[in-house]
Coordinates of C-alpha atoms in Angstrom, one line a residue:
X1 CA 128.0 92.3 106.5
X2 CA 130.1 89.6 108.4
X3 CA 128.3 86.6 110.1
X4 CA 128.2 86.4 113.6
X5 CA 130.4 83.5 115.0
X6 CA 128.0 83.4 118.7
X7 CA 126.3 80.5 119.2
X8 CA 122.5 81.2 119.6
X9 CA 122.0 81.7 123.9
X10 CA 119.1 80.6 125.0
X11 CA 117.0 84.1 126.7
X12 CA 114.3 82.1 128.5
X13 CA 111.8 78.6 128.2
X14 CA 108.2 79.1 128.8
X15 CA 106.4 75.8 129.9
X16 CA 102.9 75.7 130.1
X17 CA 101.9 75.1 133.4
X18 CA 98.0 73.1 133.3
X19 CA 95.9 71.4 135.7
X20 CA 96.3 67.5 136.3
X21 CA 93.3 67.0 134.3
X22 CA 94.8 67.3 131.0
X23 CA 96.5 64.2 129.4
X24 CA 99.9 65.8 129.1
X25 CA 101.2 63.4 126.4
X26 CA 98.1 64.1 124.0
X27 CA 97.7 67.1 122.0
X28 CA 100.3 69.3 124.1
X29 CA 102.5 70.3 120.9
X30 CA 103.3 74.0 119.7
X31 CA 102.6 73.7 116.1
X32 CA 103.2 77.9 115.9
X33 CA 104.4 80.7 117.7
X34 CA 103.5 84.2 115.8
X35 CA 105.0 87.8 117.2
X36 CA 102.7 90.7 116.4
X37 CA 104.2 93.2 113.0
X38 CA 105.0 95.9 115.5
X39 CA 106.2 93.6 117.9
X40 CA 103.9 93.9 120.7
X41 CA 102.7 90.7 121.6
X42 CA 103.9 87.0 121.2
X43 CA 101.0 84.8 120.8
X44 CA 101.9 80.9 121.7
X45 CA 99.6 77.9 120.6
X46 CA 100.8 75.8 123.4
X47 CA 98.7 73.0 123.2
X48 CA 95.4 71.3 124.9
X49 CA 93.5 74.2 122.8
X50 CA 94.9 76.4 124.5
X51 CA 96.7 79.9 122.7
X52 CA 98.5 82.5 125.2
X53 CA 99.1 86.5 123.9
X54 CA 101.9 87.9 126.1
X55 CA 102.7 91.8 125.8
X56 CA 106.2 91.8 124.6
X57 CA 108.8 92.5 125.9
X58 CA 108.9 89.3 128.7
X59 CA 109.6 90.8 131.7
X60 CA 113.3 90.6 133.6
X61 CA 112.0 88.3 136.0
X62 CA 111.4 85.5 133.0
X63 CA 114.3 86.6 131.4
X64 CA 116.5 86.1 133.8
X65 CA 115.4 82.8 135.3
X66 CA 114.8 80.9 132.2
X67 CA 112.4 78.9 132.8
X68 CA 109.0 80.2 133.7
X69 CA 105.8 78.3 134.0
X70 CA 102.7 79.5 132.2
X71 CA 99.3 78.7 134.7
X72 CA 95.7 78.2 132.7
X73 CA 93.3 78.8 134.6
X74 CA 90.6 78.9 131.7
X75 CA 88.3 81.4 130.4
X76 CA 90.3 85.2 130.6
X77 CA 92.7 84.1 132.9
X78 CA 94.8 87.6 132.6
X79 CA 97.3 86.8 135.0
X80 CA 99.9 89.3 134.1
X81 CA 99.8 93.4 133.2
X82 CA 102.1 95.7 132.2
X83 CA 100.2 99.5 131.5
X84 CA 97.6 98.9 129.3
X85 CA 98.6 96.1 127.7
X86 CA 97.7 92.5 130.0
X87 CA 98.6 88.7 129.3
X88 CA 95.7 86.8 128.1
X89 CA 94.3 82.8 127.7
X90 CA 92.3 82.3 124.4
X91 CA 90.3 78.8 125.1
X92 CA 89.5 77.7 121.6
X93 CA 87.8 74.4 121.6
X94 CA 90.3 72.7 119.6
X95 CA 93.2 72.0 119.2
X96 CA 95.4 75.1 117.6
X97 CA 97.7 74.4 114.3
X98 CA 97.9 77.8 112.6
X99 CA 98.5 81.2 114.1
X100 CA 98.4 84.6 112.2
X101 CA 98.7 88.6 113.1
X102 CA 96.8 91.0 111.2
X103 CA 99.3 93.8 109.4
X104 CA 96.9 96.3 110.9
X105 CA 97.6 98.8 114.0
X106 CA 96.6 98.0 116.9
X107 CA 93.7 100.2 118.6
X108 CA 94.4 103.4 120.5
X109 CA 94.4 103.2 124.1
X110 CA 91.3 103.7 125.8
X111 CA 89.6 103.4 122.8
X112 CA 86.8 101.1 124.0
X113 CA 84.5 101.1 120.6
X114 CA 84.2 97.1 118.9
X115 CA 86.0 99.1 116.1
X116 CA 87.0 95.1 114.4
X117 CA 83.5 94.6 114.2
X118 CA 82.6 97.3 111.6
X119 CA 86.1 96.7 109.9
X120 CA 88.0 99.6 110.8
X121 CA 91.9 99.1 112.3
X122 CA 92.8 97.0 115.0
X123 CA 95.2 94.2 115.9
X124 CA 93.6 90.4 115.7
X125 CA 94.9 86.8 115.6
X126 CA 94.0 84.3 113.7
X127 CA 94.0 80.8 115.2
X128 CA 93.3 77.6 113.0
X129 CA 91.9 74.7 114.6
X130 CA 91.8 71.0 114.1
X131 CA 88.0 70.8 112.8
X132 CA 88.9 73.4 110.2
X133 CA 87.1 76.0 112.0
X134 CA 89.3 79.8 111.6
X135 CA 88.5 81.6 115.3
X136 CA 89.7 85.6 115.1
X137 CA 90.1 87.5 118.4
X138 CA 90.7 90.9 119.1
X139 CA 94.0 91.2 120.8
X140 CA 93.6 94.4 123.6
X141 CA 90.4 92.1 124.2
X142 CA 90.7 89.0 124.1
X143 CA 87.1 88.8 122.2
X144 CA 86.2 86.6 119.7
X145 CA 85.0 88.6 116.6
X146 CA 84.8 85.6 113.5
X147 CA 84.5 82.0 113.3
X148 CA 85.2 81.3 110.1
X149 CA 83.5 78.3 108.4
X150 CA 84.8 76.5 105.2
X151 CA 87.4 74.0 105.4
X152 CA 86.7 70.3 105.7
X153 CA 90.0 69.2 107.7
X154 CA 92.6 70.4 109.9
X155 CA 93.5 74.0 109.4
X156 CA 97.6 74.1 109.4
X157 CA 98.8 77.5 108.3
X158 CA 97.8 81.0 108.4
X159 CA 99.0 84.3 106.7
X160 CA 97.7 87.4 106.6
X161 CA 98.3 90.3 103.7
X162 CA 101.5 92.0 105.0
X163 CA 100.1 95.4 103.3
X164 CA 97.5 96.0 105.9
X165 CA 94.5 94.7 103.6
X166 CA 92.4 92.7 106.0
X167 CA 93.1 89.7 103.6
X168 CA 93.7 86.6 105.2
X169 CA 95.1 83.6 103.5
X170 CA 94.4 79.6 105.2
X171 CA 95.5 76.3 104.3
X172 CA 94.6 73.1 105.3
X173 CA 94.4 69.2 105.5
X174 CA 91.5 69.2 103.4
X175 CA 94.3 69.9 100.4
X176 CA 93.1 73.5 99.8
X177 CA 93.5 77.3 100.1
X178 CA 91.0 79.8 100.7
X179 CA 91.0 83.3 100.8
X180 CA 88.9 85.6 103.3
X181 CA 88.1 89.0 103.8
X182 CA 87.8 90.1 107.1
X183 CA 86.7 93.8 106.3
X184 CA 83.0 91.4 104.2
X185 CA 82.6 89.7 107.7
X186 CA 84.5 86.8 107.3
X187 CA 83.1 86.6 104.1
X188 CA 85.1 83.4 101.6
X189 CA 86.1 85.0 98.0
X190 CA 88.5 82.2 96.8
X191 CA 89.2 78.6 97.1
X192 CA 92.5 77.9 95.3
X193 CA 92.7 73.6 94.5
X194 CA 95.9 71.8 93.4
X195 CA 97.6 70.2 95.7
X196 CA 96.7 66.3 96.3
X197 CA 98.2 66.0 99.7
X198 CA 97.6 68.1 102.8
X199 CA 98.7 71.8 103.2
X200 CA 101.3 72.5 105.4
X201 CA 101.9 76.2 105.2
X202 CA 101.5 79.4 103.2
X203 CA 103.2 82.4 102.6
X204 CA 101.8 85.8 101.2
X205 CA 104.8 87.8 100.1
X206 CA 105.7 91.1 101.5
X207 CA 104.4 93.2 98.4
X208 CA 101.1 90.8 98.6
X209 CA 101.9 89.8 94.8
X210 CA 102.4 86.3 95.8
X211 CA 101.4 83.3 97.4
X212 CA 103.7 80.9 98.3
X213 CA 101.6 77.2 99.6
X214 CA 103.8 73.9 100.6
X215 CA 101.8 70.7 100.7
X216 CA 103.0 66.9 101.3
X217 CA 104.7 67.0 97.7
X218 CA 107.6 67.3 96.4
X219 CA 106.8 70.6 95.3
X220 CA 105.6 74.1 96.2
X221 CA 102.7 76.0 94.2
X222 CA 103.3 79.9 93.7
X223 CA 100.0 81.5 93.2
X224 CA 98.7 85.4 92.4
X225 CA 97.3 87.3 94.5
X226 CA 95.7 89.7 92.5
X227 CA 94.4 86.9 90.0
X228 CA 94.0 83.8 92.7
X229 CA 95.6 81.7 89.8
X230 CA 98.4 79.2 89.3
X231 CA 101.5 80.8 88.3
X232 CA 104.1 78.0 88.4
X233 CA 105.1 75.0 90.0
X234 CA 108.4 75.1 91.9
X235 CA 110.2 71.9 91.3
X236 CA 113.1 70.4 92.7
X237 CA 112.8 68.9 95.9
X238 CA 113.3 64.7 96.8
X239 CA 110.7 64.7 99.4
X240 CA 107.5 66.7 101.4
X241 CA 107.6 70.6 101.3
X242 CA 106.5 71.4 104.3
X243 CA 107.5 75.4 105.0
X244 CA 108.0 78.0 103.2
X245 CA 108.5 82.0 103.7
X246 CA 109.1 85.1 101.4
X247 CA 112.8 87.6 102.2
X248 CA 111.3 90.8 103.1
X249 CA 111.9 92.4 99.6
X250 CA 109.9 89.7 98.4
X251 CA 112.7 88.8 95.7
X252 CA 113.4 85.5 97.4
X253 CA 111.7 82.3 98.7
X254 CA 112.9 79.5 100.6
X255 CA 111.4 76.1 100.9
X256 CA 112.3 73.7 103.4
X257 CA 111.8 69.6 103.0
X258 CA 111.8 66.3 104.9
X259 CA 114.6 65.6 102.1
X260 CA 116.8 67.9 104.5
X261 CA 117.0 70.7 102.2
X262 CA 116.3 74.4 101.9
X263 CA 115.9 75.6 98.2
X264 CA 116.1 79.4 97.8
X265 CA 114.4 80.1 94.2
X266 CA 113.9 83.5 92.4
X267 CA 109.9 83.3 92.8
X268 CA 109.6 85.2 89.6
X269 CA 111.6 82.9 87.5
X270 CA 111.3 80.1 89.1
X271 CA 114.8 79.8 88.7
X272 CA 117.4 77.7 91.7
X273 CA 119.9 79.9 93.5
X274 CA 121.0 77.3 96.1
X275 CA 120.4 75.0 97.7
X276 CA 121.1 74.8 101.8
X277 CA 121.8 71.0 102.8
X278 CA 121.3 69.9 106.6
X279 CA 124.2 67.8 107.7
X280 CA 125.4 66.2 110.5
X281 CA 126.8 68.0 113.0
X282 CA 130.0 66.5 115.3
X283 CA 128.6 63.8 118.4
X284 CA 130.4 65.8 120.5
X285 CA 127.1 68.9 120.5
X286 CA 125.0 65.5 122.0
X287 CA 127.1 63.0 123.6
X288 CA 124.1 60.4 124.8
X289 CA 123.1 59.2 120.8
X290 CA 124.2 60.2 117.4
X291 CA 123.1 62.9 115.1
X292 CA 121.4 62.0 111.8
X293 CA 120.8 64.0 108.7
X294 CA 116.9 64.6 109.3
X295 CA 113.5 65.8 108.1
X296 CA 113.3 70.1 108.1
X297 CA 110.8 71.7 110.5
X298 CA 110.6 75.0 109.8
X299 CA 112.3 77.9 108.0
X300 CA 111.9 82.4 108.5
X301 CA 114.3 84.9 107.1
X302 CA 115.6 87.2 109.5
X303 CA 113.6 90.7 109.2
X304 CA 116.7 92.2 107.3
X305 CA 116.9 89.6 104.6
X306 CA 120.6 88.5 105.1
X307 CA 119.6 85.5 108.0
X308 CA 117.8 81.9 107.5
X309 CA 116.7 80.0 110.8
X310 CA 115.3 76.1 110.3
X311 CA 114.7 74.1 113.0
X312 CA 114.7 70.4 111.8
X313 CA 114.4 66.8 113.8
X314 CA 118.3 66.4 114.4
X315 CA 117.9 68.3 117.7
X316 CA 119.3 71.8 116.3
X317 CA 118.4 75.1 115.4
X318 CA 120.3 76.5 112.3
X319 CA 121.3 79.7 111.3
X320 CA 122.4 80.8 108.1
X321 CA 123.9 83.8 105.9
X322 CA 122.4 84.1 102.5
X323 CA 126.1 84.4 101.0
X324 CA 127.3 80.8 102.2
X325 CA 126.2 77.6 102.0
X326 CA 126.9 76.4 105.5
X327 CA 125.3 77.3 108.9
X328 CA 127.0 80.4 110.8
X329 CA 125.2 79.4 114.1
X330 CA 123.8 76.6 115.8
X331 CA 122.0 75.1 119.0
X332 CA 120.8 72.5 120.5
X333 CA 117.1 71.8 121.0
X334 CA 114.8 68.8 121.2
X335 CA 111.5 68.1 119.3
X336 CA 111.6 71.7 117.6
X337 CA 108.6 72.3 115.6
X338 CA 108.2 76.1 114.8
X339 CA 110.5 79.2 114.4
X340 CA 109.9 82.9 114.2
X341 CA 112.0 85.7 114.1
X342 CA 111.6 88.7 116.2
X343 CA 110.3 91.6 113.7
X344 CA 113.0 93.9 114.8
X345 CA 115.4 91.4 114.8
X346 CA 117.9 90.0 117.5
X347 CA 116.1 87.1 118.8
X348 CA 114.3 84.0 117.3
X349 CA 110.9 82.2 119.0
X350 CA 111.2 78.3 118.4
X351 CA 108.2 75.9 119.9
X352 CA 108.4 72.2 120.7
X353 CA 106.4 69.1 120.7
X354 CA 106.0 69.0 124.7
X355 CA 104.8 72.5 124.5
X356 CA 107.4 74.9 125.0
X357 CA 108.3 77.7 123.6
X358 CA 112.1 79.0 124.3
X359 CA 114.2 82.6 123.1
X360 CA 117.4 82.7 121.7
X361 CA 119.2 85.5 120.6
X362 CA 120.0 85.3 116.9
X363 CA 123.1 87.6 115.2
X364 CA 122.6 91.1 115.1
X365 CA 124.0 92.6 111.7
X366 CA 124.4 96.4 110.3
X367 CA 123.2 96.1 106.8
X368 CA 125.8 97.1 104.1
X369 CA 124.6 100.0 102.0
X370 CA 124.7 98.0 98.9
X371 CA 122.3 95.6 100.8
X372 CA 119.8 98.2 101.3
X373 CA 120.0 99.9 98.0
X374 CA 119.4 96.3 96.6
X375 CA 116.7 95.6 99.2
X376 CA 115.1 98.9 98.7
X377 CA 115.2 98.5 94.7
X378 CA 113.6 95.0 94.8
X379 CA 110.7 96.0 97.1
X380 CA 109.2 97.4 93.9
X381 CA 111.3 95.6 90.8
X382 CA 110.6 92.3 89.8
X383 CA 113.7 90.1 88.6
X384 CA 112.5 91.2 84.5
X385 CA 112.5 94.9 85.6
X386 CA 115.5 94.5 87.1
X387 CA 117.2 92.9 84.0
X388 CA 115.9 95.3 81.8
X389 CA 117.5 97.9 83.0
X390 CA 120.8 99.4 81.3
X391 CA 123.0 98.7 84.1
X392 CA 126.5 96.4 84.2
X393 CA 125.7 92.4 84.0
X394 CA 127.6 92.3 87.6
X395 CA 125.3 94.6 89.1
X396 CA 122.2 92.6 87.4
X397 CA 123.1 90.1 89.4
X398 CA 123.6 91.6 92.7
X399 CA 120.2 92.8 92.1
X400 CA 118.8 89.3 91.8
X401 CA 120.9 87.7 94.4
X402 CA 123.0 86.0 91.8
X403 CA 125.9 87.3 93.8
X404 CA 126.1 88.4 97.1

């Protein structure tokens, strides 16, 4: 695998295009951008409590022109179809933090039964809102099936069990986690305490053994999933943890910081295996003030697990291999909040304080074959499993990402 030299190109901006009633300086933010598992639909908080679900892929005409204004005209406002499958505006009543795609298939077409309802698969989103209500639509729809009730604050982050279970995982200002299941109703079966400052984000890992959950500390809490307790403390950080995400093999996880720092850690260990520092760039990439070392944003592994993207408050997007420890890519962008990779790769969705939400292309890579053996391996070996095995130290530590 060799790193892509390209700079990131920037695909297309969507702004949100709203009446003159709304105070465009107040609550207009994207805190998340969330593309569907099969890669169907991009769902965009983009502010004034307002979330927009767009069939994906955009069409040529937005691709091409870059920027495209997005009209609100409240209620369904569908104001765009492609076959079956038709743009829609979810008003939620507050203002939207946390958005989340259920790992389940979306319904069959023509299928016109309320099959979410009775529990049975379909595609929803989960939006949290800023009274710490949890709203869950049905996507073909656009119907509201749950309002979940239960947190005291400011629901921030969402993630739903990557398996398929209809297990759904919040976290919040009100310095917990709690666990639903959306196959009970909505039903609460878990409230998991110990942070002491808000929670910024959570992370179920891909083989739903783990939960990953950053709070305004200088640490990050790695939970079960089967047992909904404590398992460590992940130390090591100078400042806030404020994202965090699983690689898709679930062997790694990276934790990104206002100290400017991404720590990738061993989550079964708990052991270090780098550490990715945000520098400053050259003036030249920004000619009108200088670029500072600043606080990180966000942070998503690429869906092949070689690729990093961070967006943090110096005005760039970063992208890096897991075998160095400098960025491969980067480009410039102003008051990035959010970043997403594409499911199939090839393009990342950032979002912005004023709003936006803009497409870049991100490095295509052929995986190696030792990649894929190691990826494929670690889907179901944890890091002891691994180093129990009678196999050559070197290879050991392929395995585990010691080397690369």
């Amino acid at each position: 695998m060799k790193p892509s030299e390209e700079e990131p190109v920037l695909l297309a901006e969507l702004k949100p295009g709203r009446p003159q009633r709304y105070d465009w300086k107040s609550s207009c933010e994207t805190w998340s951008v969330a593309f569907s598992p099969d890669g169907a639909w991009f769902a965009w908080s983009q502010g004034h409590c307002v979330v927009k679900l767009i069939p994906w892929p955009l069409g040529e005409a937005e691709l091409s022109c870059k920027t495209s204004e997005r009209k609100s005209r409240g209620g369904k406002a569908e104001t765009r179809s492609r076959g079956a499958a038709k743009e829609k505006t979810l008003e939620c009543g507050q203002i939207v933090w946390g958005l989340a795609f259920s790992a389940w298939p979306a319904a069959e077409d023509g299928d016109t039964d309320p099959a979410c309802t009775v529990g049975l698969p379909c595609l929803v989103l989960a939006t949290g809102l800023n009274d710490g209500q949890i709203k869950v639509w049905e996507v073909q729809t656009g119907h509201l099936l749950f309002s979940l009730l239960g947190h005291q604050d400011v629901v921030r982050d969402l993630s739903f069990a990557p398996n398929g279970s209809p297990i759904l995982v919040s976290a919040s200002r009100d310095k917990t986690l709690r666990v639903w299941d959306l196959s009970r109703d909505g039903r609460q079966v878990q409230v998991l305490s110990g942070h002491v400052q808000w929670v910024y984000c959570c992370s179920i890992s891909p083989d739903c053994s783990m939960l990953c959950s950053a709070a305004g500390e200088k640490s990050a809490l790695l939970w079960s999933m089967r047992s909904y307790t404590l398992i460590r403390r992940l130390e090591g950080h100078q400042s806030s943890v404020v994202s965090c995400d699983f690689s898709p093999d679930s062997a790694l996880l990276v934790t990104a910081s206002y100290d400017a720092c991404v720590i990738m850690w061993d989550p079964y260990t708990g052991e270090q295996l780098r550490t990715l520092r945000h520098v400053p760039l050259h003036a030249t990439l920004d000619s009108s003030s200088e670029i500072h070392t600043s606080s990180l944003r966000s942070v998503c592994f690429s869906p092949e697990g070689l690729y990093l993207a961070t967006v943090a408050d110096d005005r760039l997007l970063r992208i890096w291999a897991l075998e160095l420890r400098s960025p491969v890519a980067f480009a410039p962008m102003t008051n990035g909040l959010c970043c997403m990779y594409f499911p199939h790769g090839g393009f990342i969705a950032t979002g912005t304080r004023d709003g936006h939400v803009q497409f870049w292309t991100a490095p295509r890579v052929l995986s190696s074959l030792k990649h894929l053996c190691r990826k494929a391996l670690r889907t179901f070996l944890t890091t002891y499993q691994v180093l129990a095995l009678p196999i050559p130290r070197k290879l050991k530590e392929f395995l585990t990402y010691r080397t690369f």
